[in-house]
N, CA and C of each residue as an Amber inpcrd file, in Angstrom:
protein
   702
   6.9370000  15.5280000   6.0610000   8.1380000  14.7750000   6.2990000
   8.0480000  13.2520000   6.4720000   8.5140000  12.5110000   6.1420000
   8.4410000  10.9540000   6.6430000   8.9670000  10.5060000   7.8170000
   8.0760000  10.2570000   8.7310000   8.6780000   9.6670000   9.9290000
   9.1450000   8.3330000   9.7560000  10.6090000   8.0850000   9.9840000
  11.2170000   6.7680000   9.8750000  11.0470000   5.7540000  11.1450000
  10.5210000   6.5630000  12.1740000  10.1660000   5.7710000  13.3520000
   9.1530000   4.9970000  13.3400000   8.2800000   5.1540000  12.1470000
   7.0710000   4.2070000  12.1580000   7.1940000   3.3620000  10.7050000
   6.8360000   2.2570000  11.0220000   6.5140000   1.1240000   9.9620000
   5.1610000   0.6680000   9.8450000   4.4900000   1.1420000   8.7950000
   3.1090000   1.0630000   8.7950000   2.7800000  -0.3220000   8.0660000
   3.6350000  -0.9970000   7.4700000   3.6330000  -2.0900000   6.2980000
   4.2690000  -3.2950000   6.6580000   3.7230000  -4.1960000   7.3870000
   4.2340000  -5.4030000   7.6710000   3.5520000  -6.6120000   7.6130000
   4.0360000  -7.7980000   7.3600000   3.0500000  -8.9740000   7.2460000
   3.7070000 -10.1580000   8.1550000   2.8690000 -10.8500000   8.8590000
   3.2010000 -11.9420000   9.4450000   2.7160000 -13.2650000   9.0000000
   2.9510000 -14.3500000   9.8320000   2.5300000 -15.8100000   9.3450000
   1.0240000 -15.9350000   9.4610000   0.2870000 -14.8980000   9.7010000
  -1.1880000 -14.9270000   9.5840000  -1.6900000 -14.8680000   8.1570000
  -0.7310000 -14.2890000   7.3430000  -0.8740000 -14.5740000   5.6810000
   0.4340000 -15.0740000   5.1050000   1.1570000 -14.1560000   4.5800000
   2.4060000 -14.7450000   3.6620000   3.8960000 -14.1630000   4.4130000
   3.7770000 -13.7710000   5.7990000   5.0080000 -13.6350000   6.3570000
   5.5780000 -14.7260000   6.8410000   6.9670000 -14.7060000   7.4540000
   7.8560000 -15.6720000   7.9280000   7.9250000 -15.7830000   9.4670000
   7.1740000 -14.8680000  10.0720000   7.2650000 -14.7440000  11.4580000
   6.1090000 -14.1330000  12.0590000   5.7350000 -14.8380000  13.3570000
   4.3840000 -14.2960000  14.0160000   4.3420000 -12.9790000  14.3350000
   3.1460000 -12.6270000  14.6420000   2.8090000 -11.0910000  14.9520000
   3.7950000 -10.7710000  16.0200000   3.9010000 -11.6140000  17.0120000
   4.5500000 -11.0670000  18.4550000   6.1380000 -10.9690000  18.0090000
   6.8510000 -11.5930000  17.1000000   8.0070000 -11.4770000  16.5760000
   8.2560000 -10.0710000  15.6880000   7.1710000  -9.9430000  15.0530000
   7.2150000  -8.5820000  14.1280000   7.3170000  -7.1560000  15.1450000
   6.3840000  -7.3530000  16.2640000   6.2420000  -6.4750000  17.2790000
   7.6970000  -6.4000000  17.9160000   8.2490000  -7.3260000  18.4080000
   9.5630000  -7.4260000  19.0220000  10.8170000  -6.9030000  18.0460000
  10.4220000  -7.0640000  16.7760000  11.5450000  -6.4890000  15.7810000
  11.5750000  -5.2570000  15.8030000  10.1370000  -4.5660000  15.8190000
   9.9520000  -3.0450000  15.5380000  10.7200000  -2.5040000  16.9680000
  10.5280000  -2.8010000  18.0540000  11.1250000  -2.2110000  19.2260000
  12.7960000  -2.3400000  19.0890000  13.1160000  -3.5240000  18.6350000
  14.6280000  -3.8000000  18.1720000  15.2010000  -2.8960000  17.2520000
  14.3060000  -2.3560000  16.2030000  14.8080000  -1.3710000  15.3270000
  14.6440000  -0.0260000  15.7670000  14.2010000   0.2050000  16.9910000
  14.0410000   1.4610000  17.5800000  12.7990000   2.3980000  17.1320000
  11.8250000   1.7730000  16.5060000  10.8630000   2.2410000  16.0210000
   9.8090000   2.6660000  17.3700000   9.0690000   3.7810000  17.0920000
   8.1230000   4.1710000  18.1600000   6.7240000   3.5050000  17.6790000
   6.4900000   3.1690000  16.5070000   5.1680000   2.7300000  16.0220000
   5.4310000   1.5620000  15.1940000   4.5820000   0.4770000  15.2690000
   4.4690000  -0.3670000  14.3570000   3.0640000  -0.7520000  13.7010000
   2.9810000  -0.9310000  12.3750000   1.6060000  -1.2590000  11.9910000
   1.5200000  -2.6630000  11.5120000   0.7010000  -3.3430000  11.8520000
   0.4250000  -4.7540000  11.5110000  -0.6100000  -4.7760000  10.5710000
  -0.2670000  -5.4710000   9.4840000  -1.3120000  -5.1150000   8.2290000
  -1.2370000  -6.3540000   7.2120000  -1.5500000  -7.5220000   7.8800000
  -1.6960000  -8.6720000   6.8220000  -2.7270000  -8.3900000   5.6940000
  -2.6790000  -9.3300000   4.6760000  -3.5810000  -9.2770000   3.6840000
  -4.8860000  -9.7610000   3.9270000  -6.0450000  -9.0350000   3.2350000
  -7.2780000  -9.7380000   3.5370000  -7.9580000  -9.9940000   2.2550000
  -8.9920000 -10.5720000   2.0820000  -9.9810000 -10.6960000   0.9310000
 -11.3290000 -10.7230000   1.5480000 -12.2720000 -10.4740000   0.6310000
 -13.7980000 -10.6000000   0.9460000 -13.9940000 -11.6680000   1.7410000
 -13.1840000 -12.9120000   1.3150000 -13.7700000 -14.2000000   2.2260000
 -13.0590000 -14.5570000   3.3790000 -12.2570000 -13.4360000   3.7480000
 -11.4070000 -13.7720000   5.1430000 -12.4620000 -13.7540000   6.4960000
 -12.1230000 -14.8680000   7.0970000 -13.0530000 -14.9880000   8.3910000
 -12.4100000 -15.0280000   9.6590000 -10.9620000 -14.7870000   9.4860000
 -10.1380000 -14.8270000  10.6680000 -10.1210000 -13.2980000  11.2470000
 -10.4530000 -12.2620000  10.5470000  -9.9010000 -10.9860000  10.9160000
 -10.4440000 -10.5880000  12.4550000 -11.6210000 -10.9480000  12.8220000
 -11.8780000 -10.5550000  14.3940000 -10.5930000 -11.0930000  15.4100000
 -10.3360000 -12.2780000  15.1610000  -9.2970000 -12.9510000  16.0290000
  -7.9110000 -12.2840000  15.6560000  -7.7930000 -11.8520000  14.3410000
  -6.3690000 -10.9430000  14.2380000  -6.4490000  -9.7660000  14.9310000
  -7.5800000  -9.0040000  14.8580000  -7.5870000  -7.8400000  15.5250000
  -7.2020000  -8.0460000  17.2090000  -8.2000000  -9.0040000  17.6630000
  -7.9290000  -9.0980000  19.1750000  -6.5660000  -9.6050000  19.5380000
  -5.5890000 -10.2790000  18.5800000  -4.4080000 -10.6570000  18.9870000
  -3.3010000  -9.3260000  19.0330000  -3.8750000  -8.5820000  17.9440000
  -3.0750000  -7.4120000  17.6640000  -3.1600000  -6.3940000  18.9990000
  -4.4220000  -6.1940000  19.3100000  -4.7080000  -5.3750000  20.5360000
  -4.2580000  -6.0180000  21.8100000  -4.1720000  -7.3180000  21.7670000
  -3.3920000  -8.0740000  22.9920000  -1.9090000  -7.5460000  23.0410000
  -1.3630000  -7.6770000  21.8660000   0.0000000  -7.4330000  21.9190000
   0.3200000  -5.8370000  22.2500000  -0.5540000  -4.9560000  21.8940000
  -0.4050000  -3.6690000  21.9370000  -0.3630000  -3.3050000  23.5590000
  -0.9840000  -3.9860000  24.2490000  -1.1820000  -3.8270000  25.7800000
   0.0170000  -3.8500000  26.4490000   0.9660000  -4.8350000  26.0860000
   2.2780000  -4.9840000  26.6250000   3.4000000  -4.6620000  26.0180000
   3.1420000  -4.0580000  24.6890000   4.3280000  -3.7260000  23.6240000
   5.1200000  -2.5260000  24.1720000   6.5090000  -2.5480000  23.7940000
   7.2640000  -1.1940000  24.5070000   7.1850000  -0.2240000  23.3500000
   6.2060000  -0.4090000  22.1380000   6.0610000   0.8470000  21.2500000
   4.5830000   0.8500000  20.8870000   4.0660000   1.7250000  20.3130000
   3.0160000   1.7410000  19.7780000   2.7440000   0.6270000  18.5980000
   1.4400000  -0.0710000  18.9700000   0.8280000  -1.0180000  17.7790000
  -0.4970000  -0.6390000  17.2000000  -0.3510000  -0.5250000  15.9640000
  -1.4090000  -0.1370000  15.2280000  -2.1970000  -1.3270000  14.3780000
  -3.2190000  -1.4630000  14.2800000  -3.7740000  -2.6940000  13.5270000
  -4.4280000  -2.2440000  12.2700000  -3.8860000  -2.5920000  11.0930000
  -4.3560000  -2.5680000   9.9080000  -4.5380000  -3.7700000   8.9640000
  -4.8600000  -3.7170000   7.9540000  -4.8710000  -4.7000000   6.7340000
  -4.4590000  -4.2100000   5.5770000  -3.9980000  -5.1440000   4.6740000
  -3.7950000  -4.7630000   3.0430000  -4.8590000  -5.2460000   2.3160000
  -5.3500000  -4.6330000   1.5940000  -6.5160000  -4.8410000   0.6620000
  -6.3550000  -4.4180000  -0.6260000  -6.5600000  -5.2890000  -1.8340000
  -6.3340000  -4.9110000  -3.0210000  -7.6730000  -4.0880000  -3.8170000
  -7.2420000  -3.4230000  -4.6720000  -8.3310000  -2.6110000  -5.5500000
  -8.8000000  -3.8080000  -6.6270000 -10.0750000  -3.9490000  -6.5310000
 -10.7220000  -4.9150000  -7.4150000 -10.8810000  -4.4900000  -9.0810000
 -11.5150000  -3.1790000  -9.1410000 -11.9240000  -3.0690000 -10.1900000
 -11.7560000  -1.3890000 -10.4850000 -12.3280000  -0.9600000 -11.7450000
 -12.3430000   0.3660000 -12.1110000 -13.0700000   1.3180000 -11.2340000
 -14.2020000   0.6510000 -10.5610000 -15.1010000   1.3660000  -9.7600000
 -14.4380000   1.7880000  -8.3950000 -13.0280000   1.0160000  -8.0740000
 -12.4390000   1.4510000  -6.8010000 -12.8940000   0.3700000  -5.9170000
 -13.7900000  -0.8590000  -6.1470000 -14.1730000  -1.5600000  -5.2790000
 -13.0300000  -2.4880000  -4.4660000 -13.2640000  -2.3580000  -3.0320000
 -12.1370000  -3.0600000  -2.4730000 -12.3460000  -4.5630000  -1.9890000
 -11.2500000  -5.4420000  -2.0300000 -11.6850000  -6.8710000  -1.8260000
 -11.4780000  -7.0050000  -0.1360000 -12.5650000  -6.3260000   0.5050000
 -12.7800000  -6.3770000   2.0020000 -13.8000000  -7.2880000   2.5980000
 -13.6190000  -7.8700000   3.7270000 -15.0170000  -8.5490000   4.1500000
 -16.1810000  -7.5010000   4.3690000 -17.3450000  -8.2320000   4.5090000
 -18.2720000  -7.2730000   4.4450000 -18.6070000  -6.7080000   6.0460000
 -18.1880000  -7.4780000   6.9400000 -18.1320000  -7.2170000   8.2040000
 -16.6230000  -7.0310000   8.8500000 -16.4260000  -5.7050000   9.2720000
 -15.0280000  -5.2120000   9.6930000 -15.0270000  -5.0400000  11.1530000
 -13.9850000  -5.6560000  11.8330000 -14.0240000  -5.0610000  13.3210000
 -13.3380000  -3.8250000  13.3140000 -13.0750000  -3.0300000  14.3270000
 -12.4030000  -1.6590000  14.1360000 -10.9410000  -1.9570000  13.9170000
 -10.6430000  -1.2130000  12.9780000  -9.2200000  -1.1490000  12.4580000
  -8.7820000   0.2280000  12.6380000  -7.3990000   0.3730000  12.5130000
  -6.8810000   1.7900000  12.7620000  -6.5170000   2.3690000  11.3690000
  -6.3670000   1.6920000  10.2980000  -6.0950000   2.1290000   8.8600000
  -6.1800000   0.9220000   7.8670000  -6.0110000   1.3240000   6.6000000
  -6.1310000   0.4360000   5.4440000  -5.0650000   0.5510000   4.5470000
  -4.2760000  -0.3740000   4.0550000  -3.2850000  -0.1650000   3.2160000
  -3.9820000  -0.6850000   1.9470000  -4.2090000   0.4680000   1.1310000
  -4.6030000   0.2550000  -0.4950000  -3.6350000  -0.1450000  -1.4480000
  -4.0640000  -1.3900000  -2.1310000  -2.8220000  -1.5880000  -2.8740000
  -3.3970000  -2.1770000  -4.3760000  -2.6780000  -1.8370000  -5.3860000
  -2.9100000  -2.3340000  -6.6600000  -2.3440000  -3.6120000  -7.0250000
  -2.6560000  -4.8030000  -6.6230000  -1.9280000  -5.9900000  -6.5680000
  -2.2070000  -6.4410000  -8.1920000  -3.3770000  -6.3900000  -8.7800000
  -3.5320000  -6.6470000 -10.2650000  -4.1080000  -5.4040000 -10.5610000
  -4.2120000  -5.2260000 -12.1680000  -4.8760000  -4.1150000 -12.5380000
  -6.2420000  -3.8160000 -12.3550000  -6.6730000  -2.7520000 -12.0650000
  -8.3830000  -2.7270000 -11.6360000  -9.1220000  -2.4960000 -12.9130000
  -9.3090000  -3.5220000 -13.6870000  -9.8970000  -3.2340000 -14.9460000
 -11.3190000  -3.2210000 -14.8610000 -12.2700000  -2.6890000 -16.0230000
 -13.5680000  -2.3000000 -15.8090000 -14.4360000  -3.4580000 -15.4000000
 -14.0970000  -4.8120000 -15.6360000 -14.8620000  -6.0920000 -15.4080000
 -14.0650000  -6.7690000 -14.1340000 -13.0110000  -6.2500000 -13.5690000
 -12.5320000  -6.8000000 -12.4780000 -11.0980000  -6.9430000 -12.7110000
 -10.3160000  -7.5680000 -11.7340000  -8.8240000  -7.7110000 -11.7750000
  -8.2950000  -8.2390000 -13.2140000  -7.2030000  -7.6050000 -13.6430000
  -6.5270000  -7.9920000 -14.9070000  -5.0720000  -8.2360000 -14.4590000
  -4.8170000  -9.5370000 -14.7840000  -3.2590000  -9.8370000 -14.5160000
  -2.2400000  -8.8650000 -15.3730000  -1.2480000  -8.4830000 -14.9450000
  -0.2330000  -7.6930000 -15.4270000   0.0600000  -8.0350000 -16.8710000
   0.0810000  -9.5110000 -17.1260000   0.7590000  -9.8980000 -18.3690000
  -0.3990000  -9.7800000 -19.2210000  -1.7390000  -9.5570000 -18.9700000
  -2.7420000  -9.4450000 -19.8850000  -2.8380000  -8.0700000 -20.1150000
  -2.6270000  -7.2000000 -19.2500000  -2.4190000  -5.7250000 -19.4120000
  -1.2790000  -5.4300000 -20.4420000  -0.1120000  -6.1260000 -20.1550000
   0.9840000  -5.7900000 -21.2860000   0.5720000  -6.3070000 -22.7810000
  -0.0960000  -7.4500000 -22.7220000  -0.4770000  -7.8280000 -24.1940000
  -1.5920000  -6.9040000 -24.8860000  -2.5960000  -6.4250000 -23.9870000
  -3.5450000  -5.4610000 -24.4950000  -3.0050000  -4.1550000 -25.0110000
  -1.7520000  -3.6210000 -24.1560000  -1.0670000  -2.4740000 -24.6230000
  -0.2450000  -2.6880000 -25.9720000   0.4450000  -4.0450000 -26.1380000
   1.2050000  -4.3680000 -27.2120000   0.4510000  -4.3690000 -28.4720000
  -0.9860000  -4.9700000 -28.3390000  -1.8480000  -5.2040000 -29.4090000
  -2.5850000  -3.9480000 -29.7540000  -2.3600000  -2.9410000 -29.1670000
  -3.2520000  -1.5860000 -29.2730000  -4.4630000  -1.5620000 -29.0140000
  -4.9700000  -2.5250000 -28.2040000  -6.3210000  -2.6000000 -27.8300000
  -6.5430000  -1.3220000 -26.5630000  -5.4640000  -1.4390000 -25.8150000
  -5.3560000  -0.3650000 -24.7480000  -4.3130000   0.6770000 -25.2140000
  -4.1000000   1.8340000 -24.6750000  -3.0350000   2.6200000 -24.9190000
  -2.5170000   3.1970000 -23.5740000  -1.2960000   3.6060000 -23.3570000
  -0.6270000   3.8210000 -21.9190000  -1.6760000   4.9970000 -21.2450000
  -2.0270000   5.8470000 -22.0540000  -2.5900000   6.9560000 -21.2880000
  -4.0170000   6.8580000 -20.7360000  -4.7980000   5.7520000 -21.6500000
  -6.1390000   5.4810000 -20.8220000  -5.9570000   4.4650000 -19.8890000
  -4.8660000   3.7600000 -20.0320000  -4.5970000   2.5750000 -19.0340000
  -4.2320000   3.3700000 -17.6420000  -3.5450000   4.3190000 -17.5400000
  -2.9310000   5.1250000 -16.5560000  -4.2140000   5.7770000 -16.0810000
  -5.1590000   6.3350000 -16.8200000  -6.2450000   6.9730000 -16.4320000
  -7.2590000   6.1950000 -15.7720000  -7.2110000   4.9220000 -16.1630000
  -8.2380000   3.8250000 -15.4540000  -7.6210000   3.6130000 -14.3270000
  -6.2890000   3.4260000 -14.1550000  -5.5040000   2.9400000 -12.8000000
  -5.6190000   4.0210000 -11.7800000  -5.4390000   5.4170000 -12.0690000
  -5.4540000   6.4510000 -11.2310000  -6.9710000   6.6270000 -10.6930000
  -7.9600000   6.6690000 -11.6960000  -9.1690000   6.7180000 -11.3390000
  -9.7820000   5.9550000 -10.3480000  -9.2810000   4.3950000 -10.6300000
  -9.8060000   3.3840000  -9.6880000  -9.1100000   3.6710000  -8.1360000
  -7.7640000   3.9010000  -8.4620000  -7.1700000   4.1590000  -7.0340000
  -7.7210000   5.4050000  -6.4230000  -8.1710000   6.6220000  -6.9030000
  -8.9610000   7.6170000  -6.1630000 -10.2980000   6.9780000  -5.6040000
 -10.8300000   6.4350000  -6.4210000 -12.2430000   5.8980000  -5.8860000
 -12.0280000   4.8400000  -4.6490000 -10.9190000   4.0740000  -4.8130000
 -10.6600000   3.0870000  -3.6880000 -10.3500000   3.7810000  -2.4110000
  -9.5920000   4.9100000  -2.5830000  -9.4260000   5.7310000  -1.1240000
 -10.8290000   6.3020000  -0.7030000 -11.6590000   6.8490000  -1.4900000
 -12.9820000   7.0700000  -1.0470000 -13.7740000   5.9340000  -0.5640000
 -13.4600000   4.7720000  -0.8720000 -14.3910000   3.7370000  -0.4640000
 -13.8130000   2.9690000   0.8340000 -12.4970000   3.5650000   1.2730000
 -12.0860000   2.8470000   2.3910000 -12.8010000   3.2960000   3.7320000
 -13.2420000   2.3400000   4.5170000 -14.0390000   2.8070000   5.8340000
 -13.3910000   3.2860000   6.7880000 -11.9090000   3.2420000   6.8050000
 -11.0820000   3.8950000   7.8420000  -9.9420000   4.6250000   7.0170000
  -9.1510000   5.3670000   7.6830000  -8.1250000   6.1130000   7.1690000
  -7.3540000   5.2570000   6.1430000  -7.0410000   5.6450000   4.7930000
  -6.4140000   4.8100000   4.0590000  -5.0120000   5.2110000   3.7110000
  -4.0830000   4.1980000   3.5330000  -2.9210000   4.3870000   2.9500000
  -2.4210000   3.9490000   1.6830000  -1.9500000   4.5930000   0.7120000
  -1.7680000   3.8220000  -0.6430000  -0.3330000   3.1380000  -0.6930000
  -0.5630000   1.9010000  -0.7040000   0.8050000   0.8840000  -0.4130000
   1.3830000   0.7600000  -2.1250000   2.6940000   0.9130000  -1.6980000
   3.5740000   0.4880000  -3.1790000   2.9000000   1.1740000  -4.3440000
   2.5340000   2.3380000  -4.3900000   1.7020000   2.7880000  -5.3040000
   3.0280000   2.9440000  -6.5770000   2.3190000   2.4970000  -7.6750000
   2.7220000   2.2230000  -9.0830000   3.7370000   1.2030000  -9.1990000
   3.7080000   0.3150000  -8.0980000   4.8570000  -1.0630000  -8.1400000
   4.3010000  -1.7800000  -9.3920000   3.1720000  -1.6860000  -9.7790000
   2.2620000  -2.4440000 -10.7690000   2.7620000  -2.1130000 -12.1870000
   3.1690000  -0.9180000 -12.3890000   3.3180000  -0.3740000 -13.7000000
   4.5470000  -1.2570000 -14.3340000   5.6890000  -1.4170000 -13.9020000
   6.5960000  -2.3220000 -14.9360000   6.1660000  -3.5640000 -15.2000000
   5.3460000  -4.2110000 -14.3390000   4.8630000  -5.5270000 -14.6080000
   3.9310000  -5.4260000 -15.9000000   3.3150000  -4.3100000 -16.0360000
   2.3010000  -4.0750000 -17.1810000   2.9060000  -3.6230000 -18.4030000
   4.2450000  -3.3070000 -18.2850000   4.7380000  -2.8290000 -19.3940000
   4.7160000  -1.1870000 -19.5070000   4.3640000  -0.6240000 -18.2900000
   4.2850000   0.8850000 -18.2550000   5.4880000   1.2900000 -17.4250000
   5.6620000   2.4380000 -17.4710000   6.6780000   3.2890000 -16.6670000
   6.0690000   4.4780000 -15.7690000   6.8620000   4.7380000 -14.6450000
   6.1820000   5.8000000 -13.9370000   6.4460000   7.1770000 -14.4950000
   7.2530000   7.1740000 -15.3440000   7.6620000   8.4820000 -15.9900000
   6.5070000   8.7460000 -16.9510000   5.5050000   7.8810000 -17.2040000
   4.4350000   8.2610000 -17.9930000   3.2400000   8.6300000 -17.1670000
   3.3800000   8.6580000 -15.8500000   2.3930000   9.1720000 -14.9880000
   2.5100000  10.9420000 -15.0750000   1.3890000  11.5380000 -15.3550000
   1.3710000  12.9100000 -15.7270000   1.3360000  13.7210000 -14.2470000
   1.5530000  14.9170000 -14.2780000   1.1450000  16.0010000 -13.0720000
  -0.4790000  15.6620000 -12.7920000  -1.0280000  15.7010000 -13.8630000
  -2.5680000  15.7910000 -13.7080000  -3.0640000  14.3600000 -13.0880000
  -2.1880000  13.0990000 -13.4190000  -2.6460000  11.9730000 -12.5650000
  -2.1980000  12.1930000 -10.9990000  -0.8580000  12.8710000 -10.8940000
  -0.5520000  12.8540000  -9.5690000  -1.7100000  13.9610000  -8.7010000
  -2.0330000  14.9560000  -9.2730000  -2.9150000  15.7680000  -8.6800000
  -4.1730000  15.1510000  -8.2290000  -4.8190000  14.3970000  -9.2590000
  -5.9300000  13.3710000  -8.8960000  -5.9300000  12.6920000  -7.7700000
  -4.6520000  12.0540000  -7.5040000  -4.2920000  11.4660000  -6.3670000
  -4.2420000  11.9100000  -5.2960000  -3.5090000  13.2370000  -5.4060000
  -3.4170000  14.1660000  -4.2990000  -4.6680000  14.7110000  -3.7070000
  -5.6280000  15.1320000  -4.6350000  -6.9480000  15.4790000  -4.2380000
  -7.5520000  14.2960000  -3.4550000  -7.6280000  13.1550000  -4.0150000
  -8.3190000  12.1200000  -3.4070000  -7.7190000  11.8060000  -2.1340000
  -6.4950000  11.7920000  -1.7130000  -5.9690000  11.7750000  -0.2780000
  -6.3150000  12.9740000   0.6040000  -6.0120000  14.0620000  -0.0560000
  -6.7640000  15.2270000   0.7190000  -8.0680000  15.1010000   1.1610000
  -8.7430000  14.6050000   0.2350000 -10.2870000  14.6180000   0.6560000
 -10.8020000  13.4630000   1.6500000  -9.7610000  12.2400000   1.6340000
 -10.1600000  11.3180000   2.4770000  -9.1940000  11.2040000   3.5790000
  -8.5440000  12.0870000   4.0090000  -7.3910000  12.0090000   4.9060000
  -6.4600000  10.8020000   4.7230000  -6.3570000  10.5710000   3.6060000
  -5.1930000   9.4080000   3.2400000  -3.8930000   9.7760000   3.0370000
  -2.9560000   8.9540000   3.2180000  -1.6200000   9.3030000   2.9520000
  -0.8460000   8.2750000   1.9130000   0.1470000   8.5540000   1.3650000
   0.8880000   7.7860000   0.6570000   2.4300000   7.1080000   1.3870000
   2.3490000   5.8360000   1.0570000   3.5430000   5.2360000   1.5150000
   4.7720000   5.1810000   0.5680000   5.7370000   5.4650000   1.2100000
   7.2010000   5.4570000   0.5380000   7.6170000   3.9950000   1.0510000
   7.3600000   3.0270000  -0.0140000   7.6040000   1.6130000   0.1650000
   8.9780000   1.2140000  -0.0680000   9.5490000   0.5780000   1.0450000
  10.9350000   0.0890000   0.9780000  11.3780000  -0.8710000   0.1240000
  10.4350000  -1.8630000   0.1330000  10.6240000  -3.0760000  -0.5280000
  10.6830000  -3.0400000  -2.1140000   9.5400000  -2.3910000  -2.6130000
   9.5580000  -2.0160000  -3.9520000  10.2630000  -0.6970000  -4.2960000
  10.5860000   0.0230000  -3.3980000  11.4470000   1.3200000  -3.7600000
  10.4500000   2.2650000  -4.5660000   9.0840000   2.4160000  -4.3840000
   8.2510000   3.3030000  -4.9230000   7.2010000   3.7220000  -3.8930000
   6.4590000   4.8280000  -4.5010000   6.6700000   5.6120000  -5.9360000
   8.0180000   6.2500000  -5.9300000   8.3160000   6.6080000  -6.9560000
   9.6610000   7.3560000  -7.4360000   9.6150000   8.7160000  -6.4090000
  10.9410000   9.0160000  -6.2870000  11.0280000  10.5150000  -5.5470000
  10.3020000  11.5950000  -6.3400000  10.1350000  11.7700000  -7.4900000
   9.6060000  12.9830000  -8.1470000   8.0490000  12.7290000  -7.9150000
   7.5440000  11.5780000  -7.9810000   6.1040000  11.6260000  -7.5300000
   5.8900000  11.8340000  -6.1110000   6.5280000  11.3310000  -5.2540000
   6.4870000  11.5810000  -3.8470000   6.6360000  13.1550000  -3.5160000
   7.8170000  13.7350000  -4.2290000   7.8270000  15.2230000  -4.0190000
   6.6510000  15.9290000  -4.4010000   6.2040000  15.6340000  -5.4750000
   4.9660000  16.1650000  -6.0810000   3.7090000  16.2530000  -5.1180000
   3.3730000  14.9890000  -4.7870000   2.4720000  14.7220000  -3.6340000
   2.5690000  15.5150000  -2.4160000   3.7900000  15.4660000  -1.7370000
   4.0910000  16.2310000  -0.6290000   3.8990000  17.7690000  -0.8400000
   4.1340000  18.3950000  -1.8970000   4.1620000  19.7400000  -2.2440000
   2.5440000  20.1470000  -2.3210000   1.7830000  19.1530000  -2.5500000
   0.4060000  19.3790000  -2.6230000  -0.2950000  19.0450000  -1.3160000
   0.7670000  18.7500000  -0.1180000   0.2500000  18.8200000   1.2940000
  -0.1790000  17.3460000   1.6590000   0.0200000  16.2790000   0.7870000
  -0.2630000  14.8030000   1.1900000   0.4720000  14.3610000   2.1880000
   0.2290000  13.7590000   3.1300000   1.1280000  13.0850000   4.1930000
   1.6030000  11.7830000   3.5990000   3.1470000  11.6100000   3.9150000
   3.6140000  10.5900000   3.5020000   4.1080000   9.4560000   4.8000000
   3.9860000   8.1200000   4.4880000   4.4350000   7.3170000   5.4040000
   5.7010000   6.4640000   5.0140000   5.9960000   5.6960000   5.8580000
   7.0490000   4.8160000   5.5820000   6.4880000   3.5380000   5.6660000
   6.9700000   2.4660000   4.9630000   6.4820000   0.9210000   4.9520000
   7.6410000   0.1360000   4.5430000   8.0420000  -0.9600000   5.3370000
   9.1640000  -1.6780000   4.8370000   8.5060000  -2.9840000   3.8990000
   7.2880000  -3.1110000   4.0790000   6.6180000  -4.1160000   3.4270000
   7.3870000  -5.5740000   3.8420000   7.8590000  -5.3640000   5.2020000
   8.5200000  -6.7190000   5.6510000   7.7870000  -7.8870000   5.8230000
   8.0610000  -9.1170000   5.2550000   7.5740000 -10.2720000   5.5530000
   8.4770000 -11.2320000   6.4410000   9.4070000 -10.6770000   6.8800000
  10.3730000 -11.2760000   7.8740000  10.5660000 -10.2550000   9.2260000
  10.8040000 -10.8020000  10.3190000  11.2540000  -9.6530000  11.3750000
  12.1760000  -8.9090000  11.3380000  13.3380000  -9.5960000  10.4930000
  14.5260000  -8.9360000  10.3370000  14.4630000  -7.8480000   9.4210000
  13.4240000  -7.6010000   8.8050000  13.3730000  -6.3370000   7.9240000
  12.3580000  -5.3440000   8.3520000  11.8190000  -5.6220000   9.3830000
  11.0390000  -4.4340000   9.9920000  11.7570000  -3.2820000  10.4810000
  11.3720000  -2.1220000   9.9380000  12.0580000  -0.9120000  10.4330000
  13.5180000  -0.5510000   9.6000000  13.9160000  -1.3490000   8.6860000
  15.1720000  -1.5160000   8.2020000  14.9840000  -0.4630000   6.6870000
  15.5000000   0.6070000   6.8860000  15.5470000   1.4570000   5.8030000
  16.8070000   1.6570000   4.9190000  16.5580000   1.9540000   3.6400000
  17.6910000   2.2030000   2.6320000  16.9890000   3.3970000   1.7260000
  15.9920000   2.8910000   0.9450000  15.2470000   3.5890000   0.1260000
  14.6330000   4.9600000   0.7240000  13.9950000   4.5980000   1.9080000
  13.0410000   5.7340000   2.5530000  14.1210000   6.9320000   3.0610000
  15.1490000   6.7660000   3.6130000  16.0200000   7.7630000   4.0440000
  16.3680000   8.6540000   2.7180000  16.6330000   7.9760000   1.4060000
  17.0710000   8.6400000   0.3280000  15.7230000   9.4420000  -0.0540000
  14.5530000   9.0790000   0.1070000  13.5430000   9.8340000  -0.0480000
  13.5270000  11.1250000   0.8950000  13.6630000  10.8390000   1.9240000
  13.7850000  12.0550000   2.9860000  14.7660000  13.0780000   2.8230000
  15.8090000  12.4840000   2.4890000  17.0970000  13.5370000   1.8640000
  16.5060000  14.2740000   0.8080000  15.9170000  13.9390000  -0.2300000
  15.6610000  14.5450000  -1.4060000  14.3590000  15.4930000  -0.9630000
  13.6730000  15.3720000  -0.1850000  12.4560000  16.0970000   0.1790000
  12.9830000  17.0750000   1.2150000  13.9520000  17.2500000   1.6720000
  14.3830000  18.3180000   2.8130000  15.2850000  19.2310000   2.2050000
């Protein structure tokens, strides 16, 4: 079951959010959450992460709810390589996301993927195989417990459809989650993955989480899609 009292996916002014970390924590308390995950974006070149972790831990000391420290990182290529700094301070979890398509030689812009599909250079089945394999490998590469963020949100941008994802693809992702202790996010902002995919993963025993993907304090812990998922899964 998805715990709607915990929001694991939020962004602050540290990266591309509109409100500071303290305001995001306050908004989580105001929304009635018992847990908030602070999870700004990082890259391999990020040098502020130790300060970020210290600030989050400091907020946790006085917050009226549990505060967890994570970061969001993109999958870089088909090997599952993550765009993470070489040296990591202690983190509670990692949001693993497919911001661009993880191609054989590195990230591929969704427009380029669409063109490759239209030109017949790639086909949908092999593209989905590549994406799912890269995602499973990324879970295995995570140095801390991984959470698959906005799974399949990339597909429409590439000219693909979640209905093209097979049960075998979902089983491969379920196997990777179960092997790594990873879970899959029901993403409020992007309303993905779809309920059939989440139901399949849940039947396989994969843990599911709720993530608002909030970039403003007002959106922390505010649900519409996630309760619909919960209703369908119960």
